[in-house]
Short mmCIF file of N, CA and C in Angstrom, two decimals:
data_model
loop_
_atom_site.label_atom_id
_atom_site.label_comp_id
_atom_site.label_asym_id
_atom_site.label_seq_id
_atom_site.Cartn_x
_atom_site.Cartn_y
_atom_site.Cartn_z
N MET A 1 -85.58 13.24 -90.34
CA MET A 1 -85.03 11.96 -90.72
C MET A 1 -86.15 10.93 -90.80
N ASP A 2 -86.18 10.14 -91.83
CA ASP A 2 -87.23 9.15 -92.04
C ASP A 2 -86.98 7.95 -91.13
N SER A 3 -87.86 7.74 -90.15
CA SER A 3 -87.64 6.66 -89.17
C SER A 3 -88.00 5.29 -89.73
N THR A 4 -88.70 5.22 -90.88
CA THR A 4 -89.06 3.91 -91.45
C THR A 4 -87.94 3.34 -92.30
N ARG A 5 -87.02 4.18 -92.69
CA ARG A 5 -85.89 3.72 -93.50
C ARG A 5 -84.86 3.06 -92.59
N GLN A 6 -84.39 1.89 -93.01
CA GLN A 6 -83.41 1.17 -92.20
C GLN A 6 -82.01 1.68 -92.47
N ARG A 7 -81.26 1.90 -91.39
CA ARG A 7 -79.88 2.34 -91.52
C ARG A 7 -78.98 1.15 -91.76
N ARG A 8 -77.96 1.35 -92.58
CA ARG A 8 -76.95 0.31 -92.78
C ARG A 8 -76.03 0.33 -91.57
N LYS A 9 -75.82 -0.82 -91.01
CA LYS A 9 -74.95 -0.93 -89.84
C LYS A 9 -73.52 -1.15 -90.29
N PRO A 10 -72.56 -0.55 -89.58
CA PRO A 10 -71.16 -0.81 -89.92
C PRO A 10 -70.79 -2.22 -89.44
N GLY A 11 -69.73 -2.74 -89.96
CA GLY A 11 -69.26 -4.05 -89.52
C GLY A 11 -69.44 -5.10 -90.60
N ARG A 12 -69.24 -6.34 -90.19
CA ARG A 12 -69.28 -7.43 -91.16
C ARG A 12 -70.70 -7.71 -91.63
N LYS A 13 -70.80 -8.33 -92.78
CA LYS A 13 -72.07 -8.70 -93.38
C LYS A 13 -72.70 -9.82 -92.56
N SER A 14 -74.02 -9.83 -92.47
CA SER A 14 -74.73 -10.86 -91.71
C SER A 14 -74.48 -12.24 -92.32
N LYS A 15 -74.37 -13.24 -91.46
CA LYS A 15 -74.20 -14.63 -91.91
C LYS A 15 -75.54 -15.35 -91.98
N GLY A 16 -76.62 -14.63 -91.80
CA GLY A 16 -77.95 -15.22 -91.88
C GLY A 16 -78.39 -15.84 -90.56
N VAL A 17 -79.49 -16.56 -90.61
CA VAL A 17 -80.04 -17.19 -89.41
C VAL A 17 -79.14 -18.36 -89.02
N ARG A 18 -78.70 -18.34 -87.77
CA ARG A 18 -77.82 -19.40 -87.28
C ARG A 18 -78.25 -19.77 -85.87
N VAL A 19 -77.87 -20.96 -85.42
CA VAL A 19 -78.16 -21.39 -84.06
C VAL A 19 -76.85 -21.73 -83.37
N GLN A 20 -76.84 -21.57 -82.06
CA GLN A 20 -75.65 -21.89 -81.29
C GLN A 20 -75.73 -23.35 -80.86
N VAL A 21 -74.64 -24.10 -81.11
CA VAL A 21 -74.57 -25.50 -80.75
C VAL A 21 -73.28 -25.73 -79.97
N PRO A 22 -73.38 -25.82 -78.65
CA PRO A 22 -72.17 -26.09 -77.87
C PRO A 22 -71.63 -27.49 -78.22
N VAL A 23 -70.36 -27.56 -78.51
CA VAL A 23 -69.74 -28.82 -78.92
C VAL A 23 -68.51 -29.09 -78.07
N ARG A 24 -68.40 -30.31 -77.61
CA ARG A 24 -67.18 -30.74 -76.91
C ARG A 24 -66.45 -31.70 -77.85
N MET A 25 -65.16 -31.48 -77.98
CA MET A 25 -64.36 -32.33 -78.87
C MET A 25 -63.02 -32.60 -78.21
N PRO A 26 -62.36 -33.65 -78.64
CA PRO A 26 -61.02 -33.92 -78.10
C PRO A 26 -60.09 -32.73 -78.35
N ALA A 27 -59.21 -32.49 -77.41
CA ALA A 27 -58.29 -31.34 -77.49
C ALA A 27 -57.46 -31.36 -78.77
N GLU A 28 -57.05 -32.55 -79.20
CA GLU A 28 -56.22 -32.60 -80.42
C GLU A 28 -57.04 -32.20 -81.65
N PHE A 29 -58.35 -32.47 -81.66
CA PHE A 29 -59.19 -32.02 -82.77
C PHE A 29 -59.26 -30.50 -82.77
N HIS A 30 -59.46 -29.93 -81.58
CA HIS A 30 -59.56 -28.48 -81.47
C HIS A 30 -58.27 -27.81 -81.92
N ALA A 31 -57.15 -28.38 -81.55
CA ALA A 31 -55.85 -27.82 -81.96
C ALA A 31 -55.73 -27.81 -83.48
N GLU A 32 -56.20 -28.88 -84.13
CA GLU A 32 -56.13 -28.94 -85.60
C GLU A 32 -57.08 -27.94 -86.24
N VAL A 33 -58.28 -27.82 -85.66
CA VAL A 33 -59.26 -26.86 -86.19
C VAL A 33 -58.72 -25.44 -86.04
N GLU A 34 -58.09 -25.14 -84.92
CA GLU A 34 -57.49 -23.81 -84.74
C GLU A 34 -56.39 -23.53 -85.75
N ARG A 35 -55.58 -24.54 -86.06
CA ARG A 35 -54.53 -24.37 -87.08
C ARG A 35 -55.15 -24.04 -88.44
N ILE A 36 -56.22 -24.76 -88.79
CA ILE A 36 -56.90 -24.49 -90.06
C ILE A 36 -57.49 -23.08 -90.05
N SER A 37 -58.06 -22.69 -88.92
CA SER A 37 -58.64 -21.36 -88.76
C SER A 37 -57.60 -20.27 -89.00
N LYS A 38 -56.44 -20.42 -88.38
CA LYS A 38 -55.36 -19.44 -88.56
C LYS A 38 -54.84 -19.44 -89.99
N ARG A 39 -54.68 -20.64 -90.55
CA ARG A 39 -54.19 -20.76 -91.93
C ARG A 39 -55.13 -20.07 -92.91
N ASP A 40 -56.45 -20.30 -92.74
CA ASP A 40 -57.43 -19.77 -93.68
C ASP A 40 -57.87 -18.35 -93.34
N GLY A 41 -57.54 -17.87 -92.13
CA GLY A 41 -57.92 -16.52 -91.73
C GLY A 41 -59.41 -16.37 -91.48
N ILE A 42 -60.05 -17.43 -90.98
CA ILE A 42 -61.48 -17.39 -90.67
C ILE A 42 -61.70 -17.91 -89.26
N PRO A 43 -62.84 -17.59 -88.63
CA PRO A 43 -63.10 -18.07 -87.27
C PRO A 43 -63.24 -19.59 -87.19
N VAL A 44 -62.95 -20.13 -86.01
CA VAL A 44 -63.06 -21.57 -85.77
C VAL A 44 -64.47 -22.06 -86.10
N THR A 45 -65.50 -21.29 -85.72
CA THR A 45 -66.87 -21.73 -85.99
C THR A 45 -67.14 -21.89 -87.48
N ASP A 46 -66.53 -21.05 -88.31
CA ASP A 46 -66.71 -21.18 -89.76
C ASP A 46 -65.99 -22.42 -90.30
N VAL A 47 -64.86 -22.77 -89.71
CA VAL A 47 -64.16 -23.99 -90.11
C VAL A 47 -65.02 -25.20 -89.77
N VAL A 48 -65.59 -25.22 -88.57
CA VAL A 48 -66.44 -26.34 -88.14
C VAL A 48 -67.68 -26.41 -89.02
N THR A 49 -68.28 -25.28 -89.34
CA THR A 49 -69.45 -25.26 -90.23
C THR A 49 -69.10 -25.85 -91.59
N ARG A 50 -67.94 -25.49 -92.13
CA ARG A 50 -67.50 -26.04 -93.41
C ARG A 50 -67.34 -27.54 -93.33
N MET A 51 -66.74 -28.04 -92.24
CA MET A 51 -66.53 -29.48 -92.09
C MET A 51 -67.87 -30.22 -91.98
N ILE A 52 -68.82 -29.63 -91.26
CA ILE A 52 -70.14 -30.26 -91.14
C ILE A 52 -70.83 -30.31 -92.50
N ALA A 53 -70.79 -29.21 -93.23
CA ALA A 53 -71.40 -29.17 -94.56
C ALA A 53 -70.79 -30.23 -95.47
N GLU A 54 -69.46 -30.32 -95.47
CA GLU A 54 -68.78 -31.31 -96.31
C GLU A 54 -69.17 -32.73 -95.91
N SER A 55 -69.29 -32.98 -94.60
CA SER A 55 -69.64 -34.34 -94.16
C SER A 55 -71.10 -34.69 -94.51
N LEU A 56 -71.95 -33.67 -94.66
CA LEU A 56 -73.35 -33.89 -95.04
C LEU A 56 -73.54 -33.90 -96.56
N GLY A 57 -72.44 -33.65 -97.28
CA GLY A 57 -72.52 -33.61 -98.74
C GLY A 57 -73.23 -32.38 -99.26
N ARG A 58 -73.17 -31.30 -98.49
CA ARG A 58 -73.83 -30.05 -98.87
C ARG A 58 -72.78 -28.97 -99.08
N PRO A 59 -73.09 -27.97 -99.88
CA PRO A 59 -72.13 -26.88 -100.06
C PRO A 59 -72.06 -26.03 -98.80
N ALA A 60 -70.86 -25.66 -98.44
CA ALA A 60 -70.66 -24.79 -97.27
C ALA A 60 -70.92 -23.34 -97.68
N PRO A 61 -71.40 -22.52 -96.75
CA PRO A 61 -71.58 -21.09 -97.07
C PRO A 61 -70.25 -20.46 -97.51
N GLU A 62 -70.36 -19.44 -98.32
CA GLU A 62 -69.18 -18.77 -98.87
C GLU A 62 -68.24 -18.26 -97.78
N TYR A 63 -68.79 -17.81 -96.65
CA TYR A 63 -67.96 -17.25 -95.59
C TYR A 63 -67.10 -18.30 -94.89
N CYS A 64 -67.30 -19.57 -95.20
CA CYS A 64 -66.53 -20.65 -94.57
C CYS A 64 -65.22 -20.95 -95.29
N TYR A 65 -64.92 -20.18 -96.32
CA TYR A 65 -63.70 -20.38 -97.09
C TYR A 65 -62.80 -19.16 -96.94
N PRO A 66 -61.50 -19.35 -97.15
CA PRO A 66 -60.59 -18.20 -97.07
C PRO A 66 -60.96 -17.16 -98.12
N ARG A 67 -60.78 -15.91 -97.77
CA ARG A 67 -61.03 -14.83 -98.73
C ARG A 67 -59.85 -14.76 -99.69
N PRO A 68 -60.13 -14.58 -100.97
CA PRO A 68 -59.01 -14.45 -101.91
C PRO A 68 -58.23 -13.18 -101.61
N LEU A 69 -56.94 -13.24 -101.86
CA LEU A 69 -56.10 -12.07 -101.65
C LEU A 69 -56.52 -10.98 -102.61
N SER A 70 -56.48 -9.77 -102.14
CA SER A 70 -56.86 -8.63 -102.96
C SER A 70 -55.86 -8.43 -104.09
N ALA A 71 -56.38 -8.08 -105.25
CA ALA A 71 -55.51 -7.80 -106.40
C ALA A 71 -54.93 -6.39 -106.31
N GLN A 72 -55.38 -5.63 -105.32
CA GLN A 72 -54.91 -4.26 -105.16
C GLN A 72 -53.48 -4.28 -104.65
N GLU A 73 -52.63 -3.49 -105.31
CA GLU A 73 -51.23 -3.43 -104.91
C GLU A 73 -51.03 -2.47 -103.75
N GLU A 74 -50.03 -2.76 -102.94
CA GLU A 74 -49.70 -1.88 -101.83
C GLU A 74 -48.86 -0.72 -102.34
N LEU A 75 -49.17 0.48 -101.86
CA LEU A 75 -48.40 1.65 -102.27
C LEU A 75 -47.05 1.65 -101.58
N PRO A 76 -45.99 1.87 -102.32
CA PRO A 76 -44.66 1.90 -101.69
C PRO A 76 -44.49 3.17 -100.86
N LEU A 77 -43.89 3.04 -99.70
CA LEU A 77 -43.60 4.19 -98.85
C LEU A 77 -42.12 4.51 -99.01
N THR A 78 -41.84 5.47 -99.85
CA THR A 78 -40.45 5.80 -100.14
C THR A 78 -39.96 7.00 -99.35
N LYS A 79 -40.88 7.83 -98.90
CA LYS A 79 -40.48 9.02 -98.15
C LYS A 79 -41.26 9.11 -96.85
N ALA A 80 -40.58 9.48 -95.81
CA ALA A 80 -41.26 9.72 -94.53
C ALA A 80 -41.86 11.11 -94.56
N SER A 81 -43.01 11.29 -93.95
CA SER A 81 -43.63 12.63 -93.97
C SER A 81 -43.21 13.43 -92.77
#
């Protein structure tokens, strides 16, 4: 096996270089951010990143937006196996 070749890791795609910033916010803000997170199906940190980008007038990274629904249809289960 070639040890110089990098293996592809399973899991989600890298979000790039990021830094951790502990933030304290009013509880009602957090509750609203969590609602947005659940609605959009993305982590709270991505919602906050999107809000920061928007407030700075910069484009938010693609991962900060909800993923479009797949156009793939679900197979009907008509018979039990």
